[in-house]
């Protein structure tokens, strides 16, 4: 996996852009001038994973709003969680001759061919949110996103606090709701959590069942219901995002159990609905993953277009939250 380094701090953004269609859902927002004194607007092609979660919707809004604020012409496509749609969108941007291409990869592998096509046309590529595995790291300029492995470690460390506050004694039987198979956050969050578990809790923690819920509420509900059928003695849930955790809560309640008490729950993201569930005592802790990458991305795009050197990895600012912080934090949630 890629090594993350040289981290910077995040900025904040929210929503906007307009409509055009391609093989994935594609729309184009435009503005007459870039931020530098009425010069021709930078044309940015951005391919989004999809709209599978509250986090993803906030991320899309942030990118669209920041592009509008910067005065960039944004060509936007929604890949609907399909790599083939994303590759088609990127090839379309290459054909159109955009200034910069940015995308959040559906999965980690399978990008070399299309990235080589962009490089051949001298179109720089910026990754957002998720990393890729490639044979040539010069095929993209930088990654603006989060350290998912560290998020997994932090989830394990905050679970220690949750167990202590709950006064839990005995074996910790963990169900893990994984993100989309092959996606960087699913791979790396699981890796980070396992690192801490094996180093510090080899004798008392065990992941008894683990399966993808595709980062969706419906997936979280369906998979958690199956988990409870096969492993009714689960006492901890680690969900790779809030939406799967919220779906799992529905399954836990349907099974006659109390989420946050009978089954302690730790999730990752920090979207508003996650904080609402935490304020209600149904989620015990959340590791934040900031979706508001738009302003950072536009700063990077400007630097890349101007030929400036940018850091290889640019990280968002994040935090961790437990139930006693939920109500105080909820009014300030921007996503």
Short mmCIF file of C-alpha atoms in Angstrom, two decimals:
data_model
loop_
_atom_site.label_atom_id
_atom_site.label_comp_id
_atom_site.label_asym_id
_atom_site.label_seq_id
_atom_site.Cartn_x
_atom_site.Cartn_y
_atom_site.Cartn_z
CA UNK A 1 0.00 0.00 0.00
CA UNK A 2 1.04 3.61 -0.44
CA UNK A 3 2.87 5.38 2.33
CA UNK A 4 1.26 8.68 3.43
CA UNK A 5 3.47 11.62 4.38
CA UNK A 6 3.87 15.43 4.40
CA UNK A 7 0.40 16.17 5.70
CA UNK A 8 -1.30 19.63 5.62
CA UNK A 9 -4.50 20.90 7.27
CA UNK A 10 -8.02 20.96 5.76
CA UNK A 11 -10.39 23.78 4.88
CA UNK A 12 -14.19 23.81 4.68
CA UNK A 13 -16.77 23.97 1.80
CA UNK A 14 -20.47 23.16 0.81
CA UNK A 15 -22.73 22.78 -2.45
CA UNK A 16 -23.39 23.70 -6.28
CA UNK A 17 -22.94 23.09 -10.11
CA UNK A 18 -25.17 22.24 -13.20
CA UNK A 19 -26.05 19.41 -15.71
CA UNK A 20 -24.70 17.36 -18.71
CA UNK A 21 -24.76 13.58 -19.31
CA UNK A 22 -22.31 10.79 -20.27
CA UNK A 23 -22.20 7.01 -19.57
CA UNK A 24 -21.94 7.77 -15.85
CA UNK A 25 -24.17 10.57 -14.54
CA UNK A 26 -22.24 13.67 -15.62
CA UNK A 27 -22.84 17.38 -15.17
CA UNK A 28 -20.90 20.51 -15.95
CA UNK A 29 -20.78 23.75 -13.99
CA UNK A 30 -19.09 26.79 -15.47
CA UNK A 31 -17.83 30.23 -14.57
CA UNK A 32 -16.42 32.94 -16.81
CA UNK A 33 -13.13 33.49 -15.04
CA UNK A 34 -10.65 31.87 -12.71
CA UNK A 35 -9.70 33.50 -9.45
CA UNK A 36 -6.67 35.28 -10.96
CA UNK A 37 -7.85 38.52 -12.54
CA UNK A 38 -10.24 37.47 -15.32
CA UNK A 39 -7.96 34.95 -17.04
CA UNK A 40 -9.52 31.93 -18.73
CA UNK A 41 -11.18 29.61 -16.23
CA UNK A 42 -9.38 26.42 -15.31
CA UNK A 43 -11.34 23.42 -16.58
CA UNK A 44 -11.42 20.64 -13.99
CA UNK A 45 -12.77 17.17 -14.73
CA UNK A 46 -13.87 15.46 -11.51
CA UNK A 47 -15.08 11.85 -11.28
CA UNK A 48 -16.85 10.97 -8.03
CA UNK A 49 -17.27 7.43 -6.68
CA UNK A 50 -21.03 7.75 -6.30
CA UNK A 51 -23.60 8.89 -3.74
CA UNK A 52 -23.57 5.87 -1.44
CA UNK A 53 -23.43 7.71 1.89
CA UNK A 54 -23.91 10.99 3.71
CA UNK A 55 -20.14 11.45 3.68
CA UNK A 56 -20.01 11.12 -0.10
CA UNK A 57 -22.85 13.62 -0.60
CA UNK A 58 -21.07 16.15 1.62
CA UNK A 59 -17.84 15.56 -0.31
CA UNK A 60 -19.59 16.15 -3.65
CA UNK A 61 -21.21 19.34 -2.37
CA UNK A 62 -17.85 20.58 -1.11
CA UNK A 63 -16.13 20.01 -4.47
CA UNK A 64 -18.93 21.66 -6.46
CA UNK A 65 -19.16 24.67 -4.17
CA UNK A 66 -15.39 25.19 -4.02
CA UNK A 67 -15.08 24.99 -7.81
CA UNK A 68 -17.79 27.64 -8.17
CA UNK A 69 -16.12 29.87 -5.58
CA UNK A 70 -12.75 29.50 -7.35
CA UNK A 71 -14.32 30.34 -10.71
CA UNK A 72 -13.34 27.02 -12.29
CA UNK A 73 -15.32 25.26 -14.99
CA UNK A 74 -16.22 21.93 -13.39
CA UNK A 75 -17.07 18.85 -15.42
CA UNK A 76 -18.52 16.44 -12.87
CA UNK A 77 -19.47 12.76 -13.20
CA UNK A 78 -20.99 10.27 -10.75
CA UNK A 79 -19.54 6.79 -11.34
CA UNK A 80 -22.36 5.09 -9.37
CA UNK A 81 -19.70 2.96 -7.63
CA UNK A 82 -18.57 1.35 -10.90
CA UNK A 83 -14.94 1.50 -11.96
CA UNK A 84 -15.82 1.16 -15.65
CA UNK A 85 -17.96 4.32 -15.42
CA UNK A 86 -15.12 6.19 -13.79
CA UNK A 87 -12.60 5.11 -16.42
CA UNK A 88 -15.02 6.19 -19.17
CA UNK A 89 -15.45 9.59 -17.52
CA UNK A 90 -11.69 10.09 -17.22
CA UNK A 91 -11.23 9.17 -20.89
CA UNK A 92 -13.94 11.67 -21.77
CA UNK A 93 -12.07 14.38 -19.86
CA UNK A 94 -8.87 13.47 -21.73
CA UNK A 95 -10.69 13.77 -25.07
CA UNK A 96 -12.14 17.13 -24.04
CA UNK A 97 -8.68 18.38 -23.10
CA UNK A 98 -9.45 19.55 -19.57
CA UNK A 99 -6.66 21.30 -17.64
CA UNK A 100 -6.65 18.95 -14.64
CA UNK A 101 -8.36 15.65 -13.82
CA UNK A 102 -9.30 14.76 -10.24
CA UNK A 103 -11.05 11.62 -9.05
CA UNK A 104 -11.84 9.55 -6.00
CA UNK A 105 -11.07 5.96 -7.06
CA UNK A 106 -13.79 3.35 -6.65
CA UNK A 107 -11.16 0.68 -5.96
CA UNK A 108 -7.39 0.63 -5.50
CA UNK A 109 -6.22 -1.27 -8.58
CA UNK A 110 -6.78 -1.15 -12.34
CA UNK A 111 -5.90 2.47 -13.15
CA UNK A 112 -2.53 2.30 -14.93
CA UNK A 113 -3.85 2.29 -18.50
CA UNK A 114 -6.13 5.33 -18.22
CA UNK A 115 -3.61 7.27 -16.12
CA UNK A 116 -0.96 6.65 -18.77
CA UNK A 117 -3.38 8.05 -21.35
CA UNK A 118 -3.75 11.23 -19.28
CA UNK A 119 0.01 11.53 -18.84
CA UNK A 120 0.56 11.12 -22.60
CA UNK A 121 -1.73 14.13 -23.14
CA UNK A 122 0.10 16.06 -20.40
CA UNK A 123 -3.02 16.34 -18.25
CA UNK A 124 -2.10 16.21 -14.53
CA UNK A 125 -4.15 13.93 -12.28
CA UNK A 126 -4.97 14.58 -8.62
CA UNK A 127 -6.43 11.86 -6.39
CA UNK A 128 -9.01 12.84 -3.79
CA UNK A 129 -10.10 10.89 -0.70
CA UNK A 130 -8.72 7.51 -1.85
CA UNK A 131 -5.37 6.14 -2.97
CA UNK A 132 -4.47 3.82 -5.85
CA UNK A 133 -1.84 1.16 -6.39
CA UNK A 134 0.09 1.89 -9.57
CA UNK A 135 3.29 0.72 -11.24
CA UNK A 136 4.39 4.34 -11.71
CA UNK A 137 3.70 6.95 -9.02
CA UNK A 138 4.41 9.74 -11.52
CA UNK A 139 1.00 8.95 -13.08
CA UNK A 140 -0.64 11.19 -10.47
CA UNK A 141 0.56 14.39 -8.82
CA UNK A 142 -0.77 14.14 -5.27
CA UNK A 143 -3.48 12.72 -3.01
CA UNK A 144 -5.78 15.01 -1.03
CA UNK A 145 -7.43 12.86 1.61
CA UNK A 146 -7.24 10.98 4.88
CA UNK A 147 -4.95 8.42 6.48
CA UNK A 148 -7.37 5.49 6.56
CA UNK A 149 -4.93 3.14 8.30
CA UNK A 150 -4.60 5.62 11.12
CA UNK A 151 -8.39 5.92 11.28
CA UNK A 152 -8.54 2.16 11.85
CA UNK A 153 -5.94 2.40 14.60
CA UNK A 154 -7.85 5.25 16.22
CA UNK A 155 -11.08 3.25 16.06
CA UNK A 156 -9.39 0.43 18.01
CA UNK A 157 -7.94 2.84 20.56
CA UNK A 158 -11.27 4.60 21.11
CA UNK A 159 -12.95 1.19 21.50
CA UNK A 160 -10.65 0.65 24.47
CA UNK A 161 -12.16 3.76 26.07
CA UNK A 162 -15.70 2.72 25.15
CA UNK A 163 -15.22 -0.68 26.81
CA UNK A 164 -13.80 0.97 29.90
CA UNK A 165 -16.68 3.46 30.19
CA UNK A 166 -19.19 0.64 29.69
CA UNK A 167 -17.48 -1.43 32.39
CA UNK A 168 -17.21 -4.34 29.99
CA UNK A 169 -15.55 -7.48 31.37
CA UNK A 170 -14.63 -10.64 29.51
CA UNK A 171 -14.24 -11.50 25.85
CA UNK A 172 -14.79 -8.86 23.20
CA UNK A 173 -16.58 -10.43 20.24
CA UNK A 174 -16.42 -8.01 17.34
CA UNK A 175 -18.50 -7.84 14.17
CA UNK A 176 -16.88 -5.78 11.42
CA UNK A 177 -18.87 -4.08 8.68
CA UNK A 178 -16.35 -3.49 5.90
CA UNK A 179 -16.50 -0.86 3.18
CA UNK A 180 -16.64 -1.64 -0.53
CA UNK A 181 -14.39 -4.59 -1.40
CA UNK A 182 -11.14 -3.40 -2.96
CA UNK A 183 -11.60 0.25 -1.91
CA UNK A 184 -8.74 1.95 -0.07
CA UNK A 185 -10.74 2.92 3.05
CA UNK A 186 -12.04 -0.64 3.47
CA UNK A 187 -8.58 -2.17 3.13
CA UNK A 188 -6.73 0.35 5.25
CA UNK A 189 -9.27 0.84 8.06
CA UNK A 190 -9.40 -2.92 8.58
CA UNK A 191 -5.59 -3.04 8.55
CA UNK A 192 -5.18 -0.29 11.15
CA UNK A 193 -7.79 -1.76 13.48
CA UNK A 194 -6.20 -5.20 13.23
CA UNK A 195 -2.74 -3.80 13.99
CA UNK A 196 -3.86 -2.46 17.37
CA UNK A 197 -6.01 -5.50 18.13
CA UNK A 198 -3.17 -7.96 17.50
CA UNK A 199 -0.57 -5.85 19.32
CA UNK A 200 -2.58 -5.01 22.45
CA UNK A 201 -5.60 -7.33 22.63
CA UNK A 202 -4.62 -10.67 21.13
CA UNK A 203 -5.99 -12.50 24.17
CA UNK A 204 -9.34 -10.78 24.69
CA UNK A 205 -10.51 -9.29 21.36
CA UNK A 206 -11.65 -11.32 18.38
CA UNK A 207 -13.32 -10.36 15.11
CA UNK A 208 -15.85 -13.20 14.92
CA UNK A 209 -17.49 -12.10 11.66
CA UNK A 210 -16.61 -9.57 8.95
CA UNK A 211 -18.30 -8.71 5.66
CA UNK A 212 -18.78 -5.78 3.31
CA UNK A 213 -21.85 -3.58 3.58
CA UNK A 214 -20.71 -1.44 0.62
CA UNK A 215 -20.68 1.73 2.73
CA UNK A 216 -24.52 1.91 2.54
CA UNK A 217 -27.24 1.92 5.20
CA UNK A 218 -29.16 -0.80 3.41
CA UNK A 219 -26.02 -2.93 3.24
CA UNK A 220 -25.26 -2.35 6.92
CA UNK A 221 -28.79 -3.35 7.94
CA UNK A 222 -28.86 -6.48 5.80
CA UNK A 223 -25.41 -7.73 6.76
CA UNK A 224 -25.86 -6.97 10.48
CA UNK A 225 -29.13 -8.92 10.50
CA UNK A 226 -27.25 -11.90 9.09
CA UNK A 227 -24.45 -11.41 11.64
CA UNK A 228 -26.94 -11.58 14.51
CA UNK A 229 -28.44 -14.78 13.13
CA UNK A 230 -25.07 -16.52 12.88
CA UNK A 231 -23.38 -14.91 15.91
CA UNK A 232 -26.01 -13.81 18.46
CA UNK A 233 -23.35 -13.24 21.13
CA UNK A 234 -21.65 -10.32 19.30
CA UNK A 235 -21.03 -7.50 21.80
CA UNK A 236 -19.12 -4.97 19.67
CA UNK A 237 -19.65 -3.59 16.17
CA UNK A 238 -16.90 -1.81 14.22
CA UNK A 239 -18.43 -0.22 11.12
CA UNK A 240 -16.16 1.34 8.48
CA UNK A 241 -18.58 4.26 8.10
CA UNK A 242 -21.52 5.89 9.88
CA UNK A 243 -24.10 4.90 7.28
CA UNK A 244 -23.45 1.18 7.69
CA UNK A 245 -23.51 1.68 11.46
CA UNK A 246 -26.89 3.42 11.24
CA UNK A 247 -28.25 0.59 9.11
CA UNK A 248 -26.87 -1.92 11.61
CA UNK A 249 -28.67 -0.11 14.45
CA UNK A 250 -31.98 -0.86 12.72
CA UNK A 251 -31.09 -4.58 12.55
CA UNK A 252 -29.95 -4.63 16.19
CA UNK A 253 -33.21 -3.04 17.37
CA UNK A 254 -35.25 -5.42 15.21
CA UNK A 255 -33.47 -8.29 16.98
CA UNK A 256 -34.64 -6.93 20.35
CA UNK A 257 -31.22 -5.66 21.43
CA UNK A 258 -30.13 -2.16 22.49
CA UNK A 259 -27.49 -0.54 20.26
CA UNK A 260 -24.84 1.25 22.31
CA UNK A 261 -25.53 -1.00 25.32
CA UNK A 262 -26.03 -4.65 24.39
CA UNK A 263 -23.78 -4.09 21.38
CA UNK A 264 -21.20 -1.30 21.67
CA UNK A 265 -20.71 0.53 18.38
CA UNK A 266 -17.72 2.39 16.94
CA UNK A 267 -17.93 3.93 13.46
CA UNK A 268 -15.89 6.17 11.18
CA UNK A 269 -16.93 9.39 9.39
CA UNK A 270 -18.70 11.90 11.64
CA UNK A 271 -21.67 12.89 9.46
CA UNK A 272 -24.65 14.59 11.10
CA UNK A 273 -26.83 11.47 11.24
CA UNK A 274 -23.99 9.63 12.96
CA UNK A 275 -23.82 12.33 15.63
CA UNK A 276 -27.58 12.20 16.07
CA UNK A 277 -27.35 8.44 16.70
CA UNK A 278 -24.48 9.04 19.11
CA UNK A 279 -26.44 11.76 20.98
CA UNK A 280 -29.23 9.17 21.38
CA UNK A 281 -26.75 6.69 22.89
CA UNK A 282 -26.93 4.29 19.95
CA UNK A 283 -23.37 4.84 18.70
CA UNK A 284 -20.68 4.94 21.37
CA UNK A 285 -17.84 6.61 19.47
CA UNK A 286 -17.01 8.03 16.05
CA UNK A 287 -13.63 8.52 14.40
CA UNK A 288 -13.93 11.57 12.15
CA UNK A 289 -13.10 11.48 8.43
CA UNK A 290 -13.50 14.98 7.01
CA UNK A 291 -15.36 15.08 3.65
CA UNK A 292 -14.89 18.81 3.04
CA UNK A 293 -11.99 18.47 0.62
CA UNK A 294 -13.21 20.96 -2.00
CA UNK A 295 -11.24 24.08 -0.97
CA UNK A 296 -8.03 22.08 -0.57
CA UNK A 297 -8.55 20.43 -3.94
CA UNK A 298 -9.04 23.78 -5.70
CA UNK A 299 -5.85 25.16 -4.13
CA UNK A 300 -3.96 22.12 -5.38
CA UNK A 301 -5.50 22.39 -8.87
CA UNK A 302 -4.37 26.03 -9.11
CA UNK A 303 -0.84 25.13 -8.04
CA UNK A 304 -0.69 22.21 -10.47
CA UNK A 305 -1.96 24.41 -13.33
CA UNK A 306 0.66 27.04 -12.44
CA UNK A 307 3.42 24.42 -12.48
CA UNK A 308 4.13 24.70 -8.77
CA UNK A 309 5.46 21.81 -6.69
CA UNK A 310 2.89 20.28 -4.33
CA UNK A 311 3.26 17.84 -1.48
CA UNK A 312 2.87 14.19 -2.40
CA UNK A 313 0.24 13.64 0.34
CA UNK A 314 -2.11 16.27 1.71
CA UNK A 315 -4.15 15.24 4.74
CA UNK A 316 -7.40 16.48 6.24
CA UNK A 317 -7.79 17.52 9.86
CA UNK A 318 -9.78 15.00 11.91
CA UNK A 319 -10.82 14.16 15.47
CA UNK A 320 -12.42 11.43 17.59
CA UNK A 321 -15.70 11.72 19.49
CA UNK A 322 -17.48 9.78 22.25
CA UNK A 323 -21.05 9.93 23.47
CA UNK A 324 -20.46 12.64 26.07
CA UNK A 325 -19.22 14.97 23.30
CA UNK A 326 -22.02 14.26 20.83
CA UNK A 327 -24.63 16.82 21.90
CA UNK A 328 -22.07 19.61 22.14
CA UNK A 329 -20.61 18.79 18.72
CA UNK A 330 -23.91 18.23 16.91
CA UNK A 331 -24.90 21.91 16.47
CA UNK A 332 -21.54 22.58 14.79
CA UNK A 333 -21.79 19.68 12.31
CA UNK A 334 -21.43 20.97 8.76
CA UNK A 335 -21.93 17.54 7.21
#
